[in-house]
XYZ file of C-alpha atoms in Angstrom:
786
model
C 49.309 170.795 164.910
C 46.142 168.741 164.538
C 43.975 168.687 161.476
C 41.373 170.738 163.301
C 43.829 173.458 164.085
C 44.986 173.481 160.457
C 41.405 173.839 159.239
C 40.804 176.612 161.704
C 43.876 178.484 160.475
C 42.821 178.015 156.886
C 39.319 179.425 157.561
C 40.816 182.324 159.415
C 43.138 183.056 156.516
C 40.273 182.936 154.076
C 38.132 185.272 156.142
C 40.830 187.865 156.556
C 40.073 191.022 154.602
C 43.713 191.256 153.388
C 44.601 187.624 152.679
C 47.531 188.598 150.554
C 49.111 190.623 153.315
C 52.457 189.100 154.252
C 51.970 189.992 157.931
C 51.630 187.066 160.325
C 48.801 187.224 162.913
C 49.137 185.653 166.373
C 46.480 184.660 168.940
C 47.279 184.095 172.599
C 45.305 181.489 174.528
C 42.991 182.729 177.345
C 44.270 180.122 179.666
C 47.874 180.703 180.570
C 48.499 177.133 181.317
C 49.009 174.613 178.619
C 46.050 172.852 177.178
C 45.995 169.253 176.115
C 44.906 168.675 172.535
C 43.567 165.337 171.540
C 43.430 162.159 173.587
C 46.050 160.961 175.897
C 48.542 158.575 174.432
C 50.115 156.117 176.857
C 53.822 155.494 176.526
C 55.606 152.269 176.904
C 57.236 153.512 180.108
C 53.867 154.209 181.699
C 53.980 157.996 181.388
C 51.188 159.962 179.772
C 52.171 162.275 176.840
C 50.280 165.592 176.553
C 50.128 167.645 173.317
C 50.605 171.297 174.190
C 48.765 174.124 172.539
C 50.854 176.210 170.144
C 51.518 179.735 171.178
C 51.303 181.103 167.505
C 49.717 180.099 164.221
C 51.145 180.490 160.696
C 49.683 181.324 157.325
C 51.180 180.368 153.973
C 53.314 183.082 152.378
C 53.065 183.931 148.641
C 55.851 185.505 146.612
C 55.901 186.565 142.964
C 58.645 185.170 140.741
C 60.968 187.225 138.662
C 60.843 190.296 140.931
C 62.656 193.152 139.186
C 62.748 195.786 141.979
C 65.984 197.309 143.252
C 65.290 196.505 146.954
C 64.857 193.172 148.581
C 61.395 191.779 148.013
C 59.358 191.721 151.218
C 57.972 188.277 152.013
C 56.185 188.640 155.428
C 56.573 189.210 159.191
C 56.961 186.838 162.114
C 55.639 187.946 165.517
C 55.169 186.196 168.855
C 52.685 187.275 171.483
C 55.551 186.889 173.941
C 57.237 189.832 172.264
C 56.783 192.894 174.533
C 58.525 195.138 172.074
C 61.463 195.653 174.386
C 63.885 193.735 172.161
C 64.224 190.859 174.556
C 63.232 188.316 171.907
C 65.245 187.196 168.943
C 63.752 185.619 165.779
C 65.639 182.809 164.086
C 64.939 181.428 160.527
C 66.102 178.046 159.172
C 65.216 175.743 156.260
C 65.336 176.118 152.449
C 67.343 179.196 151.483
C 67.463 180.570 155.034
C 70.306 183.061 155.418
C 71.034 183.216 151.683
C 67.846 183.492 149.683
C 65.671 184.458 152.631
C 66.806 186.646 155.540
C 64.906 187.708 158.695
C 65.223 190.745 160.892
C 65.915 189.141 164.281
C 64.326 192.043 166.147
C 61.212 192.704 164.085
C 60.739 189.269 162.408
C 60.481 190.768 158.880
C 61.423 188.287 156.103
C 62.887 189.459 152.744
C 64.024 187.667 149.539
C 67.523 188.674 148.513
C 67.257 187.920 144.733
C 64.922 187.064 141.897
C 63.171 183.727 142.238
C 62.259 181.436 139.283
C 59.249 179.290 139.917
C 60.382 176.871 137.213
C 63.468 176.167 139.293
C 61.576 175.764 142.637
C 57.862 176.281 143.213
C 57.870 176.569 147.058
C 60.274 176.732 149.986
C 59.784 175.202 153.439
C 61.287 177.114 156.367
C 61.223 176.909 160.163
C 60.897 179.876 162.570
C 61.573 180.196 166.315
C 61.578 182.969 168.901
C 64.199 182.783 171.683
C 65.103 184.913 174.673
C 68.001 187.073 173.718
C 69.588 186.857 177.194
C 69.052 183.220 178.019
C 68.912 181.993 174.404
C 66.055 179.759 175.463
C 63.063 179.445 173.158
C 59.951 181.178 174.253
C 57.867 179.465 171.615
C 58.213 176.001 170.098
C 59.770 175.914 166.615
C 57.156 176.069 163.832
C 57.264 175.399 160.065
C 55.827 177.556 157.307
C 55.818 177.526 153.446
C 56.674 180.263 150.972
C 54.930 179.517 147.665
C 56.108 181.221 144.457
C 53.347 182.738 142.372
C 53.784 181.951 138.582
C 53.965 184.554 135.864
C 53.996 183.938 132.086
C 57.715 184.067 131.542
C 58.224 180.888 129.402
C 57.267 180.486 125.765
C 56.141 177.109 124.384
C 58.985 174.965 122.992
C 59.005 171.955 120.656
C 61.212 168.920 121.475
C 62.572 168.906 117.890
C 63.562 171.878 115.822
C 62.770 170.139 112.523
C 60.304 167.316 112.016
C 60.299 164.909 109.076
C 57.087 163.265 107.953
C 55.565 161.656 104.900
C 52.140 161.004 103.497
C 51.098 159.030 100.399
C 50.288 161.068 97.358
C 46.673 161.263 96.233
C 45.550 161.046 99.873
C 42.054 162.312 100.776
C 41.580 165.589 102.586
C 42.099 165.287 106.333
C 44.621 162.471 106.185
C 46.776 162.649 109.296
C 50.414 163.383 108.555
C 52.126 163.870 111.927
C 51.459 165.330 115.389
C 53.679 167.994 116.937
C 53.572 168.856 120.634
C 54.976 171.939 122.397
C 55.583 172.211 126.140
C 55.365 175.322 128.377
C 57.380 175.498 131.613
C 54.851 177.794 133.301
C 52.391 176.536 135.912
C 49.469 174.907 134.136
C 47.360 175.112 137.299
C 47.633 178.879 137.592
C 46.023 180.959 134.912
C 46.573 180.415 131.154
C 50.325 180.731 131.124
C 50.767 177.095 130.080
C 47.734 176.741 127.803
C 49.115 176.264 124.259
C 47.277 176.770 120.961
C 48.711 175.592 117.571
C 48.465 177.380 114.269
C 50.086 177.003 110.796
C 52.256 179.840 109.581
C 53.513 178.222 106.344
C 52.214 175.305 104.256
C 48.764 176.438 103.362
C 46.610 175.527 101.555
C 48.155 172.076 101.339
C 48.122 171.243 105.053
C 46.305 172.278 108.232
C 46.849 171.778 111.975
C 44.428 171.114 114.806
C 44.762 174.007 117.359
C 44.391 171.901 120.480
C 46.233 168.689 119.481
C 48.865 169.823 116.993
C 47.909 167.122 114.467
C 48.852 168.113 110.924
C 46.471 166.944 108.202
C 46.223 167.210 104.426
C 44.095 170.101 103.233
C 43.987 169.559 99.445
C 42.755 166.465 97.535
C 44.828 164.499 94.975
C 48.203 165.972 95.739
C 50.436 164.408 93.068
C 54.005 163.442 93.875
C 54.956 163.678 90.235
C 54.014 167.407 90.348
C 55.551 168.217 93.735
C 57.175 165.889 96.192
C 58.535 168.040 99.065
C 56.652 170.477 101.317
C 57.844 172.610 104.237
C 55.277 173.470 106.940
C 55.898 175.931 109.831
C 53.787 175.371 112.967
C 53.391 177.968 115.774
C 52.554 177.147 119.425
C 51.259 180.118 121.517
C 50.403 180.163 125.258
C 47.776 182.207 127.103
C 45.278 180.274 124.974
C 46.447 182.119 121.888
C 45.390 185.524 123.263
C 47.234 188.743 122.750
C 50.337 189.023 124.880
C 50.986 185.297 124.946
C 54.413 183.866 124.223
C 54.959 181.593 121.168
C 57.425 179.144 119.625
C 57.693 177.587 116.133
C 58.954 174.423 114.491
C 59.456 173.267 110.901
C 57.940 170.088 109.496
C 59.348 168.702 106.206
C 56.645 166.602 104.567
C 57.332 164.239 101.661
C 54.694 162.775 99.412
C 55.388 159.084 99.009
C 54.760 157.354 95.703
C 51.775 155.240 94.808
C 51.241 153.426 91.526
C 49.040 155.964 89.883
C 50.922 156.150 86.580
C 50.988 153.408 83.905
C 54.171 152.691 81.878
C 54.423 154.429 78.539
C 56.662 153.775 75.531
C 58.256 156.991 74.301
C 57.455 156.005 70.684
C 55.059 153.644 69.046
C 57.523 152.068 66.620
C 61.081 150.988 67.417
C 63.621 149.933 64.748
C 66.486 147.499 65.442
C 69.134 145.838 63.267
C 70.956 142.528 63.651
C 73.543 140.603 61.634
C 72.386 137.301 60.277
C 75.527 135.676 61.725
C 74.555 136.565 65.289
C 74.507 133.397 67.374
C 71.535 132.311 69.444
C 71.279 134.336 72.664
C 72.855 137.474 71.205
C 71.352 140.740 72.480
C 70.310 142.890 69.521
C 68.841 145.879 71.377
C 66.499 147.063 74.110
C 63.164 148.811 74.576
C 62.085 150.825 77.615
C 58.752 152.100 78.821
C 58.926 155.108 81.125
C 56.956 155.208 84.372
C 56.585 158.372 86.434
C 56.356 156.295 89.578
C 59.344 155.077 91.556
C 60.470 151.913 93.312
C 58.340 148.851 92.923
C 55.515 150.971 91.513
C 57.687 151.572 88.447
C 58.649 147.909 87.927
C 57.704 146.735 84.453
C 57.467 143.291 82.870
C 58.053 142.996 79.105
C 56.647 140.339 76.790
C 56.158 139.701 73.059
C 52.452 139.338 72.473
C 52.253 139.274 68.683
C 54.213 139.520 65.450
C 55.823 137.334 62.808
C 59.080 136.990 64.759
C 57.783 135.450 67.957
C 59.578 132.179 67.196
C 62.824 133.917 66.147
C 63.283 136.412 68.993
C 62.767 136.592 72.714
C 62.643 139.391 75.282
C 63.719 139.491 78.915
C 63.341 142.176 81.586
C 66.469 143.736 83.051
C 65.538 144.490 86.665
C 68.287 147.039 87.275
C 67.492 149.275 84.314
C 63.840 148.301 83.767
C 64.592 147.642 80.102
C 63.375 144.913 77.797
C 66.371 143.144 76.203
C 65.558 141.516 72.847
C 67.685 138.437 72.016
C 68.062 136.015 69.129
C 66.080 132.847 69.685
C 66.898 130.915 66.479
C 69.589 131.239 63.804
C 68.898 133.991 61.308
C 69.236 133.886 57.531
C 69.313 137.020 55.460
C 68.603 135.066 52.303
C 65.438 133.560 53.804
C 63.945 136.647 55.505
C 65.170 140.176 55.957
C 62.567 141.838 58.238
C 60.641 140.771 61.336
C 57.916 142.606 63.264
C 57.237 142.206 66.980
C 54.521 143.636 69.208
C 55.968 144.230 72.657
C 53.941 144.946 75.797
C 55.148 146.599 79.025
C 53.004 146.142 82.162
C 53.386 147.155 85.780
C 53.964 144.222 88.100
C 52.469 145.924 91.199
C 49.119 147.534 90.514
C 47.130 149.463 93.162
C 43.404 148.638 92.845
C 42.487 152.126 94.095
C 43.674 153.596 90.825
C 42.120 151.218 88.321
C 39.954 154.102 87.245
C 43.041 155.791 85.787
C 43.186 153.174 83.021
C 45.191 150.011 82.205
C 48.678 150.031 83.661
C 50.390 148.736 80.503
C 51.412 149.911 77.055
C 52.453 148.373 73.708
C 54.914 149.235 70.954
C 55.867 147.804 67.546
C 59.482 146.630 67.135
C 60.796 146.125 63.605
C 63.998 144.101 63.277
C 66.022 144.261 60.063
C 68.385 141.390 59.210
C 71.697 142.516 57.721
C 73.625 140.363 55.284
C 77.119 139.081 56.100
C 79.559 136.976 54.128
C 78.784 133.524 55.497
C 81.032 130.478 55.209
C 80.038 127.576 52.962
C 77.404 125.159 54.166
C 77.766 121.400 53.619
C 74.805 119.364 52.483
C 75.255 117.070 55.519
C 76.536 117.496 59.031
C 78.842 114.488 58.438
C 79.571 111.937 55.729
C 80.053 108.152 55.810
C 81.709 106.330 52.907
C 82.317 102.573 52.651
C 84.926 101.126 50.331
C 86.570 97.724 49.818
C 90.195 97.446 50.673
C 91.196 96.029 47.299
C 90.181 99.033 45.188
C 92.762 100.524 42.923
C 94.676 103.661 43.793
C 92.859 106.722 42.470
C 89.351 105.285 42.853
C 86.725 107.837 43.981
C 85.164 106.712 47.250
C 82.596 109.519 47.666
C 81.800 113.190 47.159
C 81.059 115.965 49.636
C 78.877 118.892 48.633
C 78.830 122.468 49.938
C 77.307 125.768 48.825
C 77.717 129.445 49.584
C 74.550 130.582 51.428
C 75.052 134.242 50.473
C 72.897 135.837 47.834
C 75.989 136.452 45.739
C 77.179 132.880 45.564
C 80.937 132.428 45.502
C 82.829 129.388 44.106
C 84.032 126.922 46.724
C 87.353 125.149 47.016
C 87.649 121.834 48.863
C 90.711 120.528 50.725
C 91.678 117.862 53.221
C 92.911 118.632 56.710
C 96.201 116.766 56.589
C 96.299 116.486 60.363
C 93.552 113.892 59.953
C 95.380 112.062 57.140
C 99.046 112.073 58.082
C 99.841 109.079 55.826
C 98.244 110.863 52.854
C 96.166 107.819 51.948
C 93.363 109.981 50.515
C 93.052 113.069 48.386
C 90.223 115.326 47.225
C 89.379 117.168 44.037
C 89.363 120.834 45.014
C 86.660 121.727 42.543
C 83.938 119.118 43.060
C 84.766 117.620 46.510
C 85.349 114.041 45.258
C 87.455 111.933 47.611
C 89.782 109.351 46.079
C 92.561 107.054 47.265
C 96.210 107.926 46.736
C 97.652 104.813 48.394
C 96.492 101.184 48.716
C 94.066 100.420 51.528
C 94.498 97.683 54.097
C 91.614 96.893 56.410
C 93.874 94.801 58.594
C 95.919 97.948 59.406
C 93.119 100.541 59.655
C 89.468 99.658 59.511
C 88.296 103.289 59.893
C 89.677 106.584 58.618
C 88.326 109.791 60.188
C 88.947 112.683 57.826
C 88.095 116.374 57.919
C 87.196 118.181 54.717
C 87.488 121.975 54.508
C 85.309 124.068 52.233
C 86.425 127.678 51.691
C 85.235 130.483 49.455
C 87.662 131.215 46.664
C 86.931 134.958 46.878
C 87.284 135.003 50.649
C 89.414 132.074 51.867
C 88.965 133.122 55.489
C 85.334 132.001 55.292
C 85.643 128.240 55.677
C 83.677 125.346 57.101
C 84.780 121.912 58.242
C 82.907 118.638 58.039
C 83.749 115.169 59.346
C 84.084 112.340 56.803
C 84.173 108.750 58.079
C 85.615 106.152 55.710
C 84.939 102.519 56.548
C 87.212 99.939 54.880
C 85.322 96.793 53.920
C 87.053 93.462 54.181
C 88.335 91.479 51.209
C 89.708 87.967 51.540
C 93.331 88.860 50.872
C 95.028 87.086 53.789
C 95.703 83.359 53.992
C 95.088 81.515 57.257
C 98.079 80.577 59.398
C 98.832 78.501 62.458
C 97.339 80.111 65.514
C 100.489 79.483 67.596
C 103.905 77.882 67.283
C 103.572 74.189 67.960
C 106.294 72.184 69.739
C 105.288 68.673 68.658
C 106.915 65.335 69.524
C 106.159 61.701 68.845
C 107.123 58.827 71.076
C 109.360 56.085 69.786
C 106.830 53.536 70.930
C 103.893 55.287 69.156
C 101.220 53.197 67.481
C 99.328 53.931 64.246
C 96.432 56.361 64.624
C 97.862 57.928 67.781
C 97.072 61.697 68.282
C 100.249 63.711 68.687
C 98.993 67.309 68.141
C 95.797 69.345 67.661
C 96.273 72.419 65.498
C 94.164 75.505 64.783
C 94.463 78.535 62.502
C 93.778 82.269 62.436
C 93.009 84.636 59.579
C 93.384 88.447 59.591
C 90.325 88.715 57.349
C 86.859 88.979 58.780
C 84.354 87.409 56.354
C 80.677 88.071 56.829
C 79.882 84.398 57.252
C 82.565 83.846 59.836
C 85.847 81.950 59.680
C 85.967 78.467 58.146
C 89.292 76.633 57.679
C 90.232 73.388 55.945
C 93.377 71.386 56.810
C 95.217 68.915 54.552
C 98.719 67.601 53.790
C 100.721 69.041 50.975
C 101.649 65.484 49.949
C 100.982 61.978 51.133
C 103.165 61.271 54.134
C 103.882 57.659 55.195
C 104.480 58.639 58.808
C 101.720 61.099 59.651
C 98.291 62.196 58.502
C 95.916 65.167 59.150
C 92.303 64.698 60.168
C 90.096 67.847 59.856
C 87.713 68.253 62.788
C 85.501 70.643 60.770
C 85.536 73.148 63.638
C 88.575 75.141 62.474
C 90.866 72.625 64.155
C 92.629 69.455 62.951
C 94.397 66.477 64.514
C 97.837 65.163 63.592
C 97.866 61.309 63.749
C 100.637 58.737 63.283
C 100.458 56.237 60.463
C 103.110 53.677 61.400
C 104.167 51.604 64.361
C 107.214 52.937 66.225
C 109.869 55.570 65.483
C 113.640 55.476 66.010
C 115.510 58.589 67.167
C 118.819 57.198 66.024
C 117.590 56.905 62.494
C 115.538 60.144 62.244
C 115.291 62.520 65.211
C 113.050 65.174 63.595
C 110.258 65.107 61.009
C 108.966 68.111 59.047
C 105.269 67.875 58.187
C 103.841 70.495 55.714
C 100.161 71.256 56.418
C 97.985 73.204 53.965
C 95.381 75.552 55.535
C 92.636 77.040 53.339
C 89.659 79.352 53.995
C 86.229 79.300 52.390
C 85.871 82.960 51.319
C 86.229 84.263 47.777
C 88.849 84.256 46.483
C 90.071 81.268 48.454
C 93.354 81.900 50.259
C 95.633 79.133 51.518
C 99.034 78.776 53.095
C 101.360 75.958 54.079
C 102.567 75.690 57.621
C 105.294 73.228 58.598
C 105.146 71.286 61.826
C 108.462 70.212 63.365
C 107.949 66.829 65.047
C 110.680 65.543 67.336
C 111.132 61.873 68.152
C 111.487 61.367 71.896
C 111.796 58.558 74.376
C 108.593 58.123 76.360
C 107.438 55.912 79.164
C 104.617 53.443 78.929
C 102.101 56.194 79.642
C 103.309 58.265 76.686
C 105.060 60.918 78.791
C 108.207 62.323 77.169
C 111.427 61.445 78.979
C 114.300 62.576 76.812
C 114.828 64.177 73.427
C 118.390 65.511 74.136
C 121.236 65.276 71.592
C 123.700 63.424 73.863
C 121.195 60.667 74.348
C 121.171 60.067 70.601
C 124.969 59.337 70.572
C 124.723 56.391 72.937
C 124.068 52.913 71.534
C 121.040 51.164 72.715
C 121.585 49.119 75.836
C 124.902 50.822 76.791
C 125.318 50.906 80.558
C 126.649 53.763 82.663
C 129.818 51.847 83.630
C 130.716 51.246 80.016
C 130.206 54.905 79.285
C 132.595 55.924 82.104
C 135.232 53.459 80.821
C 135.047 54.866 77.320
C 135.464 58.412 78.642
C 138.543 57.439 80.687
C 140.139 55.843 77.660
C 139.584 58.971 75.642
C 141.180 61.107 78.353
C 144.278 58.854 78.554
C 144.732 58.950 74.798
C 144.546 62.717 74.837
C 147.216 62.919 77.591
C 149.620 60.621 75.707
C 149.098 62.579 72.522
C 149.783 65.840 74.311
C 153.031 64.474 75.813
C 154.326 63.221 72.441
C 153.633 66.526 70.805
C 155.422 68.297 73.585
C 158.603 66.246 73.146
C 158.811 67.030 69.466
C 158.152 70.690 69.907
C 161.214 72.915 70.468
C 161.412 74.353 73.861
C 160.519 77.996 73.878
C 161.417 80.385 76.655
C 158.584 81.754 78.631
C 160.202 85.165 78.675
C 159.627 86.792 75.286
C 160.628 90.276 76.312
C 163.818 91.386 77.869
C 161.808 93.367 80.367
C 159.852 90.300 81.476
C 162.610 88.819 83.707
C 161.134 86.237 86.040
C 164.270 85.440 88.070
C 165.198 86.954 91.400
C 167.180 89.687 89.589
C 165.285 92.478 87.844
C 166.085 95.103 85.267
C 166.564 98.528 86.761
C 164.891 101.571 85.321
C 166.899 103.761 87.650
C 170.533 103.560 88.633
C 169.874 102.165 92.085
C 172.624 101.334 94.485
C 174.450 98.450 92.747
C 175.514 95.705 95.105
C 174.354 97.861 97.960
C 170.762 97.415 96.744
C 169.860 94.029 98.161
C 166.108 94.166 97.686
C 166.186 92.888 94.113
C 169.247 90.635 94.215
C 171.083 88.877 97.043
C 174.789 88.953 96.180
C 175.338 86.308 98.797
C 174.107 83.728 96.362
C 177.120 84.323 94.139
C 179.478 84.107 97.075
C 177.873 80.910 98.390
C 176.883 78.737 95.425
C 176.291 75.830 97.753
C 173.164 77.569 98.979
C 171.448 76.989 95.628
C 169.007 74.113 95.690
C 170.268 71.143 93.815
C 167.125 70.336 91.905
C 165.592 73.750 91.547
C 164.031 74.117 88.094
C 164.749 77.085 85.903
C 162.017 79.704 85.556
C 162.979 81.205 82.230
C 162.147 78.161 80.050
C 159.139 75.896 79.664
C 159.312 73.170 82.319
C 159.867 69.605 81.181
C 157.842 66.802 82.620
C 159.631 63.894 80.957
C 163.232 65.090 80.986
C 165.271 66.357 83.867
C 168.010 68.845 82.954
C 171.538 67.816 83.602
C 173.422 69.669 86.272
C 177.110 69.581 87.072
C 178.240 69.760 90.627
C 179.483 73.141 91.717
C 182.776 73.691 93.427
C 182.241 73.733 97.148
C 183.196 76.782 99.097
C 184.066 78.754 95.963
C 184.322 82.332 97.056
C 185.626 83.663 93.818
C 182.794 85.097 91.792
C 184.698 84.839 88.527
C 185.308 81.142 89.039
C 181.658 80.657 89.830
C 180.585 82.347 86.628
C 183.041 80.329 84.573
C 181.681 77.146 86.035
C 178.165 78.145 85.121
C 179.207 79.095 81.609
C 180.746 75.733 81.017
C 177.658 74.063 82.367
C 175.422 75.877 79.903
C 177.807 75.417 77.001
C 177.497 71.698 77.393
C 173.664 71.886 77.608
C 172.244 72.158 74.053
C 168.729 73.001 75.340
C 169.860 76.002 77.386
C 169.109 79.509 76.073
C 171.971 81.761 75.036
C 171.892 83.572 78.358
C 172.457 82.370 81.862
C 169.978 82.173 84.657
C 171.236 85.241 86.443
C 170.660 88.631 84.834
C 172.170 91.329 82.753
C 173.329 94.292 84.755
C 172.549 97.697 83.437
C 174.612 99.221 86.157
C 176.517 97.374 88.880
C 177.488 100.318 91.027
C 180.881 101.053 92.540
C 183.363 98.511 93.922
C 181.930 95.652 91.874
C 183.881 92.481 92.604
C 182.999 90.972 89.251
C 183.963 94.175 87.475
C 182.018 95.527 84.516
C 181.557 93.700 81.234
C 180.293 96.763 79.466
C 182.343 98.568 76.846
C 180.851 101.942 77.717
C 183.824 102.856 79.850
C 186.439 101.558 77.435
C 186.957 104.991 76.054
C 188.234 106.261 79.358
C 191.053 103.694 79.658
C 194.599 104.503 78.626
C 195.039 101.448 76.396
C 193.046 98.907 74.549
C 191.478 96.150 76.582
C 192.212 92.514 75.758
C 189.091 90.466 75.089
C 190.803 87.236 74.123
C 189.471 85.547 77.197
C 186.059 85.589 75.575
C 187.173 82.795 73.256
C 187.643 80.642 76.315
C 183.979 81.024 77.264
C 182.728 78.737 74.583
C 181.180 78.912 71.124
C 178.330 81.135 72.210
C 180.728 83.986 72.926
C 182.683 83.651 69.707
C 180.824 86.474 68.120
C 181.781 88.799 70.963
C 185.356 87.632 70.769
C 185.498 88.397 67.080
C 183.943 91.837 67.586
C 186.213 92.937 70.425
C 189.225 90.664 70.030
C 189.890 91.680 66.451
C 189.859 95.375 67.142
C 193.451 95.897 66.074
C 193.045 94.151 62.752
C 190.033 96.351 62.045
C 192.033 99.427 62.724
C 194.836 98.260 60.439
C 192.447 97.555 57.693
C-alpha cells in the first residue's frame, strides 16, 4: 500500500459518519483487471515488477480496555467484495493474539475479543487477515494487515517509587526553603485524556511545610523553625490523577523531615559560681575538678573551648578541654601550700569553636563563671633547709668531732618536733653519726682520705608525732688531705754494681710516691741515712735521685751484696719521711758494663780456675765418696732384704690357700731338689743384701744326688759353716706340702695322731742353729717326768 492509498483511507475514515463503527468497508475497482500503482521497477533479471491494486482497504480498529460484559466484546467485521454471500469464502485471522485473544467468524468475518484487555500490558495488537476459497483453499484476496488499538480508561492510581521518604532541612531556614521533591507515576495513557495527569497536595504537615501541586517539591512554610523545640516532622503527600478533579484516583506517601542543627545557641554555665577543693599535697598535674557549659546545639556546633581569663590563681592552676565530654578539667600548675594561701579565685570562660555568622545577632557565643578553689591542709613531711648538703673535713680530726648540721622544719601550721637519723645503707661502716635532736653530724671512727675521699650519706627527718611523715636529703662529706703518709719507693729496685765499676758511676735512678695529695704538689728529698764509703745519693730535685759509686772496683768474693738505706722526705707539714733500703748485688760485667753473672756457684770458684781443673776436682770428690761408701758398707752388718715373712723373694712362695702340694708346680719346681746340679754355681742369693767386695763361699754339691734328705743335709752343713748366712735356708717354709711328700713333714701338728712319741734327736745333728728345736722336742720325756 502506497502512502497515497494510506492517506486516502485515512480521509475516508475521517469522513465516515460512524467512524467508531467496527464494520470494515470495501471498495471494488471499476476496472476488473489489475492496475499498476507507482512506477515500474526493473529487476536484475530484466523483468518488470508491477504493483497490483488491493482488492480491499482496512481501517484501524479501536477497543476499550477492561471490558466487563458477560459476552465476548465485538471488535469489528472483515468483508471482501469477492464474497457473494453463498459461503464460498473463508476468512482467516493471524498475528498477535489470533485464535486465543481474538477470534474471527470464518463465514461472516466478525472479530471478537475473548477476555478483558489491559492497555497497560499492551496498547495495540497487529493482525493479518485473508479471504480464501473454501473449496480450493486459494486466496481470493492478498493478505492484509490491520491494527487493533486499545482505548485507555482511568484504571490506575498514581504511585510513588518509595513508601517513606527521609529528608532534612536546617533549622531556622527561611520560608520556601526546598526540602525534597517527591514524584508519583500513573500507568494510564498520558496522551489520552487526563487519566495520567497528577496533582500533588499535602494531607499532613501543615502549617510547617507545603508542596507544589505540579512538581511535588516540598518547602518550608513557617519561619525560624527551631530544632531545639522540635526536631522531627512527618508529612503526608497525596498524588491525584484526572488533574485533581472529582473521580480521579490518588496515592499517598510519607516524608519524614528532620531539622538539622545550626549554631544558634551559645554555651551557658549552669551556675555563676563553682566551688572546688584540693589537698595541698596534690602533685603538679593533678586534676582537682571540672566545669561544664551546656549548649543546646549538637555536634561541632556544641564544641566549647575553656580558658582562664582572670583571677588570682592563674599561675597556680590550668584548665584543659576534654573533647569527649566537652568539660573543662582544672589541674594543678604549681605546688600548693596551705600555710601560704588557702583560697584561689579563677574566672573561666567557655566559647564555641565554630560560630555561624548568620546568628551573630543572637549575642556572643560564650559565657563565663567564677571558680573558687579551697586548699585543704594535710600533714606534710619535714622540709630541709637545702636540697643537699656539702661538708668538708680534714682526715686527722678526732673521733666525735661535729662536721656539720642539717636543718629541717615541719611546714604544717601545727609544727611538730623533728627527729633526725642516718640511713645506714649509706654508711655501712658506721663512720658517722647524727644527733637526733639537732641534726649535727659527727664522726664515730677515724677518717682516712687515702681509703675514701668522699662519703655520700642520706639523712632522714621524721616527725616525732607521725613517724610515717619523713623526708630524705643527700649529704656529701669531702675528706680533706693531711700529710700523714711518708713517701716510699715507687717500685722495687733490682740494683747491681759491676766489679769493675769506677767512682761516680750511676748504678740506679730511684723515685718515690706518696699517698697524700698536697695542694702544692708532690716534692721529695733523697738522702743517705749515714755516710756510706761505697755509694752516695744525688738528688735530682725532680722527685728522683741517682745512686752513684764512691770507690774503684768491687769484689764479689769479699762482699756479694750491699744494703744501702735511703731516706725519703716530703715538703708538706708536718714533714713525713721514711727509709727505704736498696739491695745492691755485685756482678761480673763486660767492658761495656753489661752484667754477665751474679750466680752463687760462680762465687765458689777461685779466680783464674780453668774448666779442666774444675772437672778434675769434681772427679776426685766422686771417687772419695765411692771409697767412703764401700768402707762403711763393709763395717755395717749385713741385713736381709726380706723384713717380713710374707715378703719371700725366692722362687717358692707362701701359700694363703692349701694348694696342691708337690702337684702345684707353678710356684715351685720340685725338680730342683731332685737335680741339685741344675743350680747355677755362682748364682747370688736374693734374700740378703748383695756384697760387692766379698763373694760367698760355696761348697760343691754331691753330683747326681737323688735323695732329697741328703740334699737338705748338705745345704744345712753349708749354711752352718757360713757365719754370714741367715738362720733360714734359701728354700722356703712349707705351710702345707700335700700328700705323698718325699721329704715328709717337719711340722708337729700331726704328732698328736701318731701312736708313739717321735724321736727328734736327729735335730742335734743339724748344727748349733737347731739346738733350740732339739731341746724343745728332744727333751719331751724329761719334761713329762718333771
